[in-house]
Coordinates of N, CA and C in Angstrom, one line a residue:
M1 N 16.3 -27.0 18.6 CA 15.7 -26.8 18.0 C 13.7 -26.2 18.9
A2 N 13.9 -26.9 19.3 CA 12.4 -27.0 19.4 C 12.1 -25.4 20.4
R3 N 13.1 -25.4 21.5 CA 13.2 -24.7 21.9 C 12.9 -23.0 21.1
Y4 N 13.6 -23.0 20.0 CA 13.3 -21.6 19.1 C 11.7 -21.5 18.4
V5 N 11.4 -22.8 18.3 CA 10.2 -23.3 17.1 C 8.9 -22.4 18.2
E6 N 8.5 -23.1 19.2 CA 7.8 -22.7 19.8 C 7.0 -21.4 20.1
P7 N 8.0 -20.0 20.6 CA 7.2 -19.0 20.6 C 7.4 -18.3 19.6
L8 N 8.0 -19.1 18.2 CA 7.4 -18.6 16.9 C 6.4 -19.3 16.3
S9 N 5.7 -20.1 17.3 CA 4.9 -21.4 16.4 C 3.7 -21.8 16.8
T10 N 3.6 -21.2 18.0 CA 2.4 -21.8 18.6 C 1.0 -20.4 18.9
D11 N 0.2 -20.5 18.5 CA -1.0 -19.0 19.5 C -0.3 -18.5 21.5
F12 N -1.4 -18.0 20.9 CA -1.2 -17.8 23.5 C -2.3 -18.3 24.0
D13 N -2.7 -19.2 23.1 CA -3.6 -20.9 23.7 C -2.7 -21.8 23.6
G14 N -1.8 -21.4 23.8 CA -0.8 -23.0 23.0 C -0.8 -24.2 21.9
S15 N -2.1 -23.8 21.4 CA -2.4 -24.7 20.0 C -1.0 -24.0 18.5
P16 N -1.3 -24.9 17.9 CA -0.3 -25.0 17.0 C -0.7 -24.3 15.4
T17 N 0.6 -23.1 15.2 CA -0.3 -22.2 14.1 C 1.3 -22.2 13.1
T18 N 0.2 -22.1 12.0 CA 1.7 -22.0 11.2 C 1.6 -20.7 10.6
D19 N 0.9 -19.6 10.9 CA 0.7 -18.0 10.5 C 1.6 -16.8 11.8
F20 N 2.5 -17.3 11.1 CA 3.3 -16.6 11.9 C 2.9 -14.5 11.6
D21 N 2.5 -13.8 10.4 CA 1.9 -12.6 10.8 C 0.4 -12.7 11.8
D22 N 0.3 -13.5 12.5 CA -1.2 -13.2 12.5 C -1.0 -13.2 13.9
L23 N 0.6 -14.3 14.6 CA 0.7 -14.4 16.0 C 1.0 -13.1 16.1
V24 N 2.1 -12.4 15.0 CA 2.2 -11.5 15.9 C 1.3 -10.0 16.4
L25 N 0.8 -10.3 15.0 CA -0.5 -8.8 15.4 C -1.4 -9.2 16.1
N26 N -2.0 -10.4 16.9 CA -2.2 -11.0 18.1 C -1.8 -10.3 19.0
G27 N -0.1 -10.4 18.9 CA 0.1 -9.4 20.3 C -0.5 -8.4 20.5
L28 N -0.3 -8.0 19.8 CA -0.5 -6.1 19.9 C -1.4 -6.1 20.6
S29 N -2.3 -6.7 21.2 CA -4.0 -6.6 21.7 C -4.1 -8.0 22.8
D30 N -2.6 -8.4 22.7 CA -2.7 -9.5 24.0 C -1.6 -9.8 25.1
P31 N -2.1 -9.5 25.9 CA -1.0 -8.8 27.2 C 0.0 -10.5 27.6
R32 N 0.0 -11.3 26.9 CA 0.0 -12.6 27.1 C 2.1 -13.4 26.4
H33 N 1.6 -12.0 25.0 CA 3.2 -11.7 24.5 C 4.1 -11.3 25.3
L34 N 4.0 -11.0 26.3 CA 5.0 -10.7 27.7 C 5.8 -11.4 27.4
D35 N 5.4 -12.8 28.0 CA 5.4 -14.0 28.2 C 6.7 -14.4 27.1
R36 N 6.6 -14.2 26.4 CA 7.1 -14.9 25.5 C 8.3 -13.7 24.6
V37 N 8.4 -12.7 25.3 CA 9.3 -11.9 25.3 C 10.9 -12.4 25.7
P38 N 10.9 -13.0 26.8 CA 12.4 -13.3 27.2 C 13.3 -14.4 26.1
A39 N 12.4 -15.3 25.9 CA 13.1 -16.6 24.8 C 13.2 -15.6 23.9
L40 N 11.9 -14.9 23.2 CA 12.4 -14.2 21.8 C 13.8 -12.8 21.9
T41 N 14.3 -12.6 22.7 CA 15.3 -12.3 22.9 C 16.6 -12.7 22.9
R42 N 16.0 -13.9 23.2 CA 17.6 -14.8 23.1 C 17.9 -15.3 21.8
I43 N 16.7 -15.7 21.5 CA 16.5 -16.2 20.6 C 17.1 -15.6 19.2
V44 N 16.9 -13.7 18.9 CA 16.8 -12.6 18.1 C 18.7 -12.8 18.0
R45 N 19.5 -13.0 19.2 CA 21.1 -12.3 19.6 C 21.7 -13.9 20.0
D46 N 20.8 -14.7 19.0 CA 22.0 -15.9 19.7 C 22.4 -16.4 18.0
D47 N 24.1 -16.5 17.8 CA 24.5 -16.4 16.3 C 24.3 -18.0 16.2
T48 N 23.8 -19.4 17.0 CA 23.6 -20.6 16.4 C 21.5 -20.4 15.8
A49 N 21.1 -19.9 16.1 CA 20.2 -20.2 16.0 C 19.4 -20.2 14.1
T50 N 19.2 -19.8 13.2 CA 18.2 -19.9 12.0 C 18.4 -18.8 11.7
P51 N 18.7 -18.7 10.5 CA 18.4 -17.2 10.5 C 17.2 -16.8 10.2
R52 N 16.3 -17.6 9.3 CA 14.8 -17.1 9.5 C 14.1 -17.0 11.3
H53 N 14.7 -18.0 12.0 CA 13.6 -17.8 13.6 C 14.9 -16.1 14.0
R54 N 16.0 -16.3 14.0 CA 16.1 -14.5 14.5 C 15.4 -13.3 14.0
F55 N 15.6 -14.1 12.3 CA 15.0 -12.4 11.9 C 12.9 -12.6 12.2
Q56 N 12.1 -13.7 12.8 CA 11.1 -13.5 13.4 C 10.5 -13.1 14.3
A57 N 11.8 -13.2 15.5 CA 11.8 -13.4 17.1 C 12.3 -11.5 16.9
C58 N 13.1 -11.1 16.3 CA 12.8 -9.7 15.9 C 12.2 -8.9 14.8
I59 N 11.2 -9.3 14.2 CA 10.0 -8.9 13.6 C 9.5 -8.9 15.0
A60 N 8.9 -9.8 15.8 CA 7.4 -9.7 17.0 C 8.3 -8.7 17.9
L61 N 10.1 -9.0 18.3 CA 10.1 -8.5 19.2 C 9.6 -6.5 19.1
T62 N 9.9 -5.7 18.0 CA 10.2 -4.8 17.3 C 8.6 -4.5 16.9
T63 N 7.9 -5.1 16.2 CA 6.5 -5.1 16.0 C 5.8 -4.5 17.7
W64 N 6.2 -5.0 19.1 CA 5.4 -5.4 20.1 C 6.3 -4.1 21.0
A65 N 7.1 -3.1 20.4 CA 7.6 -2.0 20.5 C 8.9 -3.0 21.4
E66 N 9.3 -3.9 21.7 CA 10.1 -4.0 23.0 C 11.8 -4.1 22.3
R67 N 12.1 -2.8 23.6 CA 13.5 -2.5 23.4 C 14.9 -3.0 23.1
A68 N 14.3 -4.7 23.0 CA 15.6 -6.2 22.8 C 14.8 -6.0 21.6
G69 N 13.6 -5.7 20.2 CA 13.7 -5.4 19.0 C 14.3 -3.9 18.5
Y70 N 13.9 -3.5 19.4 CA 14.4 -2.1 18.5 C 16.3 -1.4 18.6
L71 N 16.8 -2.4 19.6 CA 18.3 -2.4 19.4 C 18.4 -3.5 18.7
A72 N 18.0 -4.1 17.8 CA 18.2 -5.3 16.8 C 18.7 -4.9 15.6
V73 N 17.3 -4.5 15.3 CA 17.4 -3.2 14.5 C 18.2 -2.3 14.3
Q74 N 18.7 -1.4 15.0 CA 19.8 -0.4 15.1 C 21.4 -0.9 15.3
S75 N 21.0 -2.1 15.9 CA 22.1 -3.9 14.9 C 22.4 -3.8 14.0
V76 N 21.4 -4.4 12.7 CA 21.5 -4.6 12.4 C 21.8 -4.1 10.7
A77 N 21.5 -2.8 10.9 CA 21.8 -1.1 10.3 C 22.7 -0.9 10.6
T78 N 23.8 -1.5 11.7 CA 24.8 -0.8 11.3 C 25.3 -1.4 10.5
D79 N 25.7 -2.8 9.5 CA 26.2 -3.1 8.9 C 25.4 -4.0 7.6
P80 N 24.3 -2.7 7.0 CA 22.9 -4.3 6.2 C 23.7 -5.4 5.0
Y81 N 24.9 -5.2 4.9 CA 25.0 -5.5 3.9 C 25.5 -7.1 4.0
E82 N 25.8 -7.2 6.0 CA 25.8 -8.3 6.2 C 25.2 -8.9 7.1
V83 N 23.1 -8.1 6.9 CA 22.7 -9.3 7.8 C 22.5 -10.4 7.9
P84 N 22.9 -11.2 9.3 CA 22.8 -12.7 9.2 C 21.5 -13.0 8.7
W85 N 20.0 -12.4 8.8 CA 19.1 -13.5 8.4 C 18.9 -12.6 6.7
R86 N 20.0 -12.1 6.4 CA 19.8 -11.6 4.8 C 19.2 -12.4 3.3
D87 N 18.3 -12.1 3.0 CA 17.3 -12.6 2.0 C 16.6 -14.1 2.3
V88 N 16.3 -13.6 3.3 CA 14.6 -14.7 3.6 C 14.2 -14.6 3.2
Q89 N 13.5 -12.6 3.3 CA 12.8 -12.5 2.2 C 13.2 -11.6 0.9
L90 N 12.3 -11.8 -0.1 CA 12.8 -11.0 -1.5 C 12.0 -10.8 -1.9
D91 N 12.6 -9.7 -2.7 CA 10.7 -8.6 -3.4 C 10.3 -9.2 -3.9
R92 N 9.5 -9.6 -4.2 CA 9.0 -9.6 -5.3 C 9.4 -9.4 -6.8
F93 N 9.2 -7.7 -6.8 CA 9.5 -7.5 -7.9 C 11.1 -7.4 -8.9
F94 N 11.9 -7.6 -7.5 CA 13.3 -7.5 -8.3 C 14.4 -8.2 -7.1
S95 N 13.8 -9.8 -6.9 CA 14.7 -10.1 -6.1 C 15.8 -10.2 -5.3
V96 N 15.5 -9.1 -4.6 CA 16.8 -8.9 -3.9 C 16.3 -8.7 -2.2
D97 N 17.2 -8.6 -1.2 CA 16.1 -8.9 -0.2 C 15.4 -8.0 0.3
N98 N 14.7 -8.2 1.5 CA 13.6 -6.7 1.8 C 13.6 -7.2 2.7
T99 N 14.5 -7.5 4.1 CA 13.9 -7.9 5.1 C 13.6 -6.7 5.7
F100 N 14.5 -5.7 5.5 CA 14.5 -4.2 6.2 C 13.4 -3.6 6.2
G101 N 12.5 -4.1 4.3 CA 11.2 -3.6 4.4 C 10.2 -4.1 5.8
F102 N 10.9 -5.2 6.0 CA 9.6 -6.1 6.3 C 10.1 -5.5 8.0
L103 N 11.6 -4.9 8.4 CA 11.8 -4.8 9.6 C 11.7 -3.2 9.8
A104 N 11.0 -2.4 8.8 CA 9.8 -0.9 8.3 C 9.0 -1.1 9.1
S105 N 8.3 -2.0 8.6 CA 6.9 -2.4 9.0 C 6.4 -2.7 10.5
A106 N 7.3 -3.7 10.7 CA 7.8 -3.7 12.1 C 7.1 -3.0 13.2
V107 N 8.4 -1.8 12.7 CA 8.9 0.2 13.2 C 7.1 0.5 13.2
D108 N 6.8 0.6 12.3 CA 5.3 1.1 11.5 C 4.2 0.4 13.2
T109 N 4.0 -0.5 12.8 CA 2.8 -1.3 13.9 C 3.3 -1.1 14.8
S110 N 4.5 -1.1 15.7 CA 4.8 -0.5 16.4 C 4.2 0.5 17.2
S111 N 3.8 1.5 16.4 CA 3.6 2.6 16.9 C 1.9 2.6 17.7
W112 N 1.4 0.9 17.7 CA -0.1 1.4 18.3 C 0.0 1.6 19.8
I113 N 1.5 0.4 20.3 CA 1.2 0.0 21.8 C 2.9 0.8 22.0
V114 N 4.0 1.5 21.1 CA 4.8 2.1 21.5 C 5.0 2.9 23.2
D115 N 3.6 3.6 23.3 CA 3.7 4.3 24.5 C 3.4 3.5 25.6
S116 N 3.0 2.4 25.1 CA 1.8 1.8 26.9 C 3.8 1.3 27.3
K117 N 4.6 0.5 26.1 CA 5.7 0.4 26.3 C 6.9 0.9 27.5
G118 N 6.6 2.3 27.0 CA 7.7 3.7 27.0 C 9.3 3.0 26.8
T119 N 9.0 2.8 25.4 CA 9.7 2.2 24.8 C 10.2 3.9 22.8
R120 N 9.0 4.6 23.4 CA 8.7 6.0 22.1 C 10.5 5.5 21.7
V121 N 11.7 6.6 22.4 CA 13.0 6.9 22.4 C 13.1 6.2 21.3
E122 N 13.7 4.9 21.7 CA 14.0 3.7 20.8 C 13.0 3.2 20.3
R123 N 12.7 3.3 19.8 CA 11.5 3.4 18.6 C 11.8 4.3 17.8
G124 N 12.3 6.0 18.0 CA 13.2 6.9 16.9 C 13.8 6.5 16.6
M125 N 15.3 6.1 17.6 CA 16.2 6.1 17.3 C 16.8 4.5 16.0
A126 N 16.0 3.5 16.2 CA 15.6 2.1 15.1 C 15.2 2.8 14.1
L127 N 14.1 3.9 14.3 CA 13.9 5.0 12.6 C 14.8 5.3 11.7
R128 N 16.0 6.0 13.1 CA 16.9 7.2 12.0 C 17.7 5.9 11.9
A129 N 18.1 5.0 12.3 CA 19.2 3.4 12.1 C 18.5 3.4 10.4
L130 N 17.7 3.1 9.7 CA 16.9 2.8 9.2 C 16.4 3.3 8.0
I131 N 16.1 4.5 8.1 CA 16.1 5.8 7.5 C 17.7 6.2 6.8
N132 N 19.0 5.4 8.0 CA 20.6 6.4 7.4 C 20.6 5.4 6.3
I133 N 20.6 4.0 6.1 CA 20.5 3.1 4.6 C 19.4 3.1 4.1
A134 N 18.9 4.4 4.2 CA 17.4 3.5 2.6 C 18.4 4.2 1.6
D135 N 19.5 4.9 0.8 CA 20.4 5.3 0.1 C 21.4 3.3 -0.2
K136 N 21.4 2.2 0.6 CA 22.1 0.8 0.4 C 21.8 0.5 -0.1
V137 N 19.4 -0.1 0.9 CA 19.2 -1.4 0.6 C 17.8 -1.1 0.3
N138 N 17.7 -2.1 0.3 CA 15.6 -2.0 -0.4 C 14.7 -1.9 0.7
F139 N 13.7 -1.7 0.5 CA 12.3 -1.4 1.5 C 11.6 -1.0 0.6
D140 N 10.7 -1.6 -0.1 CA 9.7 -2.1 -0.6 C 9.2 -1.2 -0.8
S141 N 8.8 0.5 -0.2 CA 8.0 1.6 0.2 C 7.7 1.3 1.5
K142 N 8.5 0.7 2.0 CA 7.5 0.5 4.2 C 8.4 1.2 4.3
L143 N 9.0 1.7 4.5 CA 10.0 2.7 5.3 C 9.3 4.1 5.2
T144 N 8.6 4.3 4.7 CA 8.0 6.0 4.4 C 6.6 5.8 5.0
Y145 N 6.1 4.7 5.5 CA 4.7 4.3 6.5 C 4.8 4.9 7.6
A146 N 6.4 4.2 8.2 CA 6.8 4.2 9.9 C 6.7 6.2 9.4
L147 N 6.8 6.8 8.9 CA 7.7 8.5 9.3 C 5.8 9.1 9.4
D148 N 5.3 8.7 10.8 CA 3.8 9.2 11.3 C 4.3 10.8 11.9
P149 N 3.7 11.7 11.5 CA 3.8 13.3 12.2 C 4.8 13.3 12.6
L150 N 4.8 12.4 14.5 CA 5.7 12.8 15.2 C 7.1 12.4 15.4
A151 N 7.4 11.7 13.7 CA 9.0 11.8 13.8 C 9.2 12.8 12.6
Y152 N 8.0 13.4 12.2 CA 8.6 14.4 11.4 C 10.2 15.3 11.7
N153 N 9.4 16.3 13.0 CA 10.8 16.9 12.9 C 12.0 16.9 13.5
H154 N 12.2 15.6 13.7 CA 13.5 14.1 14.9 C 14.5 14.5 14.0
L155 N 13.4 14.0 12.2 CA 14.1 12.6 11.8 C 14.6 13.3 9.8
T156 N 13.4 14.3 9.9 CA 14.2 15.3 8.7 C 15.3 15.4 8.3
D157 N 16.3 15.7 9.5 CA 17.8 16.3 8.2 C 18.4 14.7 8.3
D158 N 17.9 13.8 8.7 CA 18.6 12.1 8.7 C 17.9 12.2 7.0
V159 N 16.4 12.5 6.7 CA 15.5 12.1 5.3 C 16.1 12.7 4.5
A160 N 16.7 14.2 4.6 CA 17.1 14.9 3.2 C 18.9 14.7 3.8
A161 N 19.4 14.2 4.2 CA 20.7 13.8 4.2 C 20.9 12.6 3.3
T162 N 20.1 11.5 3.5 CA 20.1 10.3 3.2 C 19.6 10.8 1.2
V163 N 18.5 11.6 0.9 CA 18.2 11.4 -0.4 C 19.3 11.9 -0.6
R164 N 20.3 12.8 0.4 CA 21.1 13.7 -1.1 C 22.0 12.5 -1.6
R165 N 22.7 12.1 -0.2 CA 23.9 10.8 -0.5 C 23.5 9.9 -1.9
G166 N 22.2 9.3 -2.1 CA 21.5 8.8 -2.7 C 21.7 9.4 -4.4
I167 N 20.8 10.7 -4.1 CA 21.4 11.2 -5.6 C 22.4 11.9 -6.0
D168 N 23.7 12.0 -5.2 CA 25.1 11.5 -5.4 C 25.8 10.5 -6.2
M169 N 24.5 9.4 -5.1 CA 25.2 8.3 -5.9 C 24.6 7.7 -7.7
L170 N 23.2 8.3 -6.9 CA 23.5 8.2 -9.0 C 23.1 8.8 -9.7
A171 N 24.1 10.0 -9.2 CA 25.1 11.3 -10.2 C 25.6 10.7 -10.9
G172 N 26.3 9.5 -9.9 CA 28.0 8.9 -10.3 C 27.7 8.1 -10.9
G173 N 26.2 7.5 -11.2 CA 26.6 6.3 -12.4 C 26.1 4.7 -11.2
H174 N 25.6 5.1 -9.8 CA 25.7 3.9 -9.2 C 24.4 3.7 -9.6
I175 N 24.1 2.3 -10.7 CA 23.1 1.4 -10.4 C 22.9 0.1 -9.9
P176 N 21.1 0.8 -9.0 CA 21.3 -0.4 -7.5 C 20.3 -1.7 -8.1
Q177 N 20.4 -3.2 -7.6 CA 19.2 -3.6 -8.0 C 17.8 -3.6 -7.7
F178 N 17.5 -2.6 -7.0 CA 16.4 -1.9 -6.7 C 15.9 -0.6 -6.9
D179 N 14.1 -0.5 -6.8 CA 14.2 1.2 -7.9 C 14.1 2.3 -6.4
L180 N 16.2 2.5 -6.4 CA 16.2 3.4 -5.9 C 15.8 4.5 -5.9
P181 N 15.9 5.2 -6.8 CA 15.2 6.7 -7.3 C 13.6 6.6 -6.6
T182 N 12.6 5.7 -7.0 CA 11.8 5.4 -6.1 C 11.3 5.9 -4.6
Q183 N 12.6 5.2 -4.6 CA 12.2 4.8 -2.6 C 12.8 6.2 -1.7
L184 N 13.6 6.9 -2.9 CA 14.6 8.7 -2.7 C 13.0 9.2 -2.7
I185 N 12.4 9.4 -3.6 CA 11.9 9.9 -3.5 C 10.0 10.3 -3.0
D186 N 9.8 8.9 -2.3 CA 8.7 8.5 -1.6 C 9.5 9.6 0.0
L187 N 10.9 9.2 0.3 CA 11.4 9.8 1.3 C 11.3 11.4 0.6
T188 N 10.7 11.3 -0.1 CA 10.7 13.7 -0.4 C 10.2 13.6 0.6
V189 N 8.8 13.9 -0.4 CA 7.3 13.3 0.0 C 7.4 14.2 1.4
S190 N 8.6 13.0 2.8 CA 7.7 13.6 4.5 C 8.8 14.4 4.4
L191 N 9.4 15.4 3.7 CA 9.8 16.8 4.1 C 9.4 18.2 3.7
I192 N 7.9 17.8 2.8 CA 7.5 18.7 2.4 C 6.9 19.7 3.7
R193 N 6.2 19.4 4.5 CA 5.5 19.7 5.7 C 7.2 20.6 6.8
H194 N 8.0 20.1 6.7 CA 9.4 20.9 7.4 C 9.9 21.7 6.4
D195 N 10.2 21.0 4.8 CA 10.3 21.9 4.1 C 10.3 21.9 3.0
E196 N 9.3 22.8 1.9 CA 8.8 22.6 1.6 C 9.8 23.2 0.0
D197 N 10.1 24.2 -0.2 CA 11.6 24.1 -1.1 C 12.4 23.3 -1.0
L198 N 12.6 22.7 -0.1 CA 14.0 21.9 -0.1 C 13.7 20.4 -0.7
A199 N 12.4 19.9 -0.3 CA 11.6 19.1 -0.8 C 11.3 18.8 -2.5
V200 N 10.9 19.7 -2.9 CA 10.5 20.1 -4.1 C 12.1 20.2 -4.8
S201 N 13.3 20.9 -4.4 CA 14.8 20.7 -5.0 C 15.3 19.4 -5.3
L202 N 14.9 18.5 -3.9 CA 15.3 17.5 -3.9 C 14.9 16.4 -5.3
A203 N 13.6 17.1 -5.1 CA 12.7 15.5 -6.0 C 12.9 16.6 -7.9
T204 N 13.2 17.5 -8.0 CA 13.2 18.2 -9.3 C 15.1 16.9 -9.2
E205 N 15.2 17.4 -8.5 CA 16.9 16.6 -9.2 C 17.0 15.1 -9.4
L206 N 16.2 14.1 -8.7 CA 15.6 13.0 -8.4 C 15.4 12.7 -10.6
V207 N 13.9 13.8 -10.7 CA 13.5 12.7 -12.0 C 14.8 13.5 -13.3
Q208 N 15.2 14.3 -13.4 CA 15.9 14.4 -13.4 C 16.8 13.6 -13.7
F209 N 17.0 13.0 -12.9 CA 18.5 12.0 -13.1 C 17.6 10.4 -13.7
A210 N 16.6 10.2 -13.4 CA 15.6 9.3 -13.4 C 14.7 9.5 -13.3
P211 N 13.8 9.7 -14.9 CA 12.1 10.6 -14.7 C 11.4 8.7 -15.5
S212 N 12.0 8.0 -14.9 CA 10.6 6.5 -14.9 C 9.2 6.5 -14.7
P213 N 8.5 6.1 -15.4 CA 6.8 6.7 -14.8 C 7.4 6.1 -14.5
R214 N 7.5 5.1 -13.2 CA 7.1 4.9 -11.7 C 7.5 5.9 -10.6
L215 N 8.7 6.8 -11.1 CA 9.2 7.3 -9.9 C 8.3 8.8 -10.2
L216 N 7.7 9.3 -11.2 CA 7.3 10.1 -11.6 C 5.9 10.2 -11.5
A217 N 5.1 8.4 -11.0 CA 4.2 8.7 -10.3 C 4.0 9.0 -9.3
H218 N 5.1 8.7 -8.5 CA 5.0 8.8 -6.6 C 5.5 10.2 -6.9
A219 N 5.9 10.8 -7.3 CA 6.5 12.5 -7.3 C 5.2 12.9 -7.9
V220 N 4.2 12.8 -7.7 CA 2.8 13.2 -7.6 C 2.5 13.6 -6.8
R221 N 2.6 13.0 -5.8 CA 2.9 13.2 -4.4 C 3.0 14.3 -4.4
I222 N 3.9 15.2 -4.6 CA 4.1 16.5 -4.0 C 3.7 17.0 -3.8
V223 N 3.1 17.0 -5.5 CA 1.9 18.5 -5.7 C 0.5 18.3 -5.0
E224 N -0.2 17.1 -4.5 CA -1.1 16.8 -3.6 C -0.4 17.1 -1.6
V225 N 0.9 16.9 -2.6 CA 0.8 17.5 -0.7 C 1.2 18.8 -0.1
G226 N 1.7 19.3 -1.3 CA 2.3 20.7 -0.8 C 0.9 22.1 -0.6
R227 N 1.3 22.5 -0.2 CA 1.0 23.8 -0.1 C 1.4 25.1 -0.7
T228 N 3.1 25.7 -1.8 CA 3.5 26.8 -1.6 C 3.5 26.6 -3.0
A229 N 4.3 28.1 -4.3 CA 4.6 28.1 -4.8 C 5.2 26.7 -5.4
A230 N 6.2 26.6 -4.1 CA 7.6 26.1 -4.8 C 6.4 23.9 -5.8
S231 N 5.9 23.5 -4.3 CA 5.0 22.4 -5.7 C 4.0 22.5 -6.3
Q232 N 3.3 24.0 -6.8 CA 3.1 24.6 -7.8 C 3.7 24.3 -8.9
T233 N 4.8 24.5 -8.7 CA 6.1 25.2 -10.0 C 6.1 23.5 -10.4
F234 N 6.5 22.7 -9.1 CA 7.5 21.3 -9.5 C 5.5 21.0 -10.1
S235 N 5.1 21.0 -10.8 CA 3.8 20.1 -11.0 C 3.4 20.5 -12.6
E236 N 4.1 22.0 -12.3 CA 3.9 22.5 -14.3 C 5.4 21.6 -14.7
Y237 N 6.6 21.2 -13.9 CA 7.6 20.5 -15.1 C 7.4 19.3 -14.9
L238 N 6.9 18.7 -13.5 CA 6.2 16.9 -13.8 C 5.1 17.4 -15.9
T239 N 4.4 18.0 -15.6 CA 3.7 18.2 -17.1 C 5.0 18.6 -17.9
M240 N 5.4 18.3 -18.4 CA 5.9 18.9 -18.8 C 7.5 17.9 -19.3
V241 N 7.7 17.1 -18.6 CA 8.7 15.6 -18.3 C 7.7 14.7 -18.0
G242 N 6.7 14.5 -18.1 CA 6.0 12.9 -18.1 C 5.2 13.3 -19.1
N243 N 4.2 11.2 -19.1 CA 3.6 11.4 -20.4 C 2.0 11.7 -19.7
D244 N 1.0 11.1 -20.2 CA -0.3 11.7 -20.6 C -1.0 10.8 -18.9
D245 N 0.3 10.0 -18.1 CA -0.7 9.5 -17.8 C -0.2 10.1 -16.2
T246 N 1.2 10.6 -16.6 CA 1.4 11.1 -15.4 C 0.5 13.2 -15.3
R247 N 0.8 13.6 -15.9 CA -0.6 14.4 -16.0 C -1.5 14.5 -16.5
Q248 N -2.3 13.0 -15.9 CA -3.5 12.5 -15.7 C -3.9 12.7 -13.6
R249 N -2.1 12.1 -13.8 CA -2.1 12.1 -12.2 C -2.3 13.1 -11.1
I250 N -1.4 14.0 -12.5 CA -1.2 15.5 -11.6 C -2.2 16.8 -11.8
A251 N -3.4 16.2 -13.2 CA -4.9 16.7 -13.0 C -5.4 16.5 -11.4
T252 N -5.6 15.0 -11.2 CA -6.2 14.8 -10.0 C -5.7 15.3 -8.3
A253 N -3.9 14.8 -8.3 CA -3.8 16.0 -7.6 C -3.1 17.2 -6.7
L254 N -3.5 18.0 -8.2 CA -4.2 19.1 -8.1 C -5.8 19.7 -7.5
S255 N -6.7 18.5 -8.1 CA -7.9 18.6 -7.3 C -7.8 18.9 -6.1
V256 N -7.7 17.2 -5.6 CA -7.8 17.4 -4.2 C -6.9 18.4 -3.7
R257 N -5.8 18.3 -3.7 CA -4.8 19.8 -2.9 C -5.7 20.8 -2.8
N258 N -6.5 21.6 -4.4 CA -7.2 23.3 -4.1 C -8.4 22.8 -3.0
K259 N -9.2 21.9 -2.4 CA -9.9 20.9 -2.3 C -9.7 21.2 -0.3
L260 N -8.5 20.8 -0.6 CA -7.7 21.1 1.0 C -7.5 22.4 0.8
M261 N -7.3 23.3 0.1 CA -6.7 24.4 0.1 C -7.0 25.9 1.1

């Protein structure tokens, strides 16, 4: 077991540490993280390692833009209900598995060094794998942060397909254990720069199926980011179906929008 603990619990000077997050983030600027890649790769692939150690190894490798990390993300996304480290991290609001949210954050953070590693293609494949299961598992709003502008053109079709599947599930009466509608509305916002009419159409359907205060608050982002008549009309629809808080958010969003146009 010691061979698993050491690369995950000692800093780059060899001193014990209990702050795994700091260890991983420090590795972004410390080339000594490369010395740990072989051991971490063995851990993430080892069925006899503890689920937490395998999960932490995957987080570290992915954050450090390593091919082995991106491949591990793709692998677990092929069967998201049978992840070896399922429930190692739980969502604080819904008490459901949130390991995919942490993987999405790792993919997001890896953008800082992905070009130096030469793994931008692998990062895009990992991101696509996560997008394609966003109608099935909880991401705790973390997936949308990974959708940087460079990813839009390559992944918009995947985003749209996932949102459509999610809408079909909601229309069929599926009630997930997490806030799927808001997760889908956040993804829809990323479509604005690609196809505003499509984004507004999907967002309107989501509001019709699940007009919760939280979803409406997130939907206002479409009004702020949009630039065409479609999102302007959407603001009028939200004003009609929302409460006072929604209407205040819309007024603020329109103010920001008008300054940028």
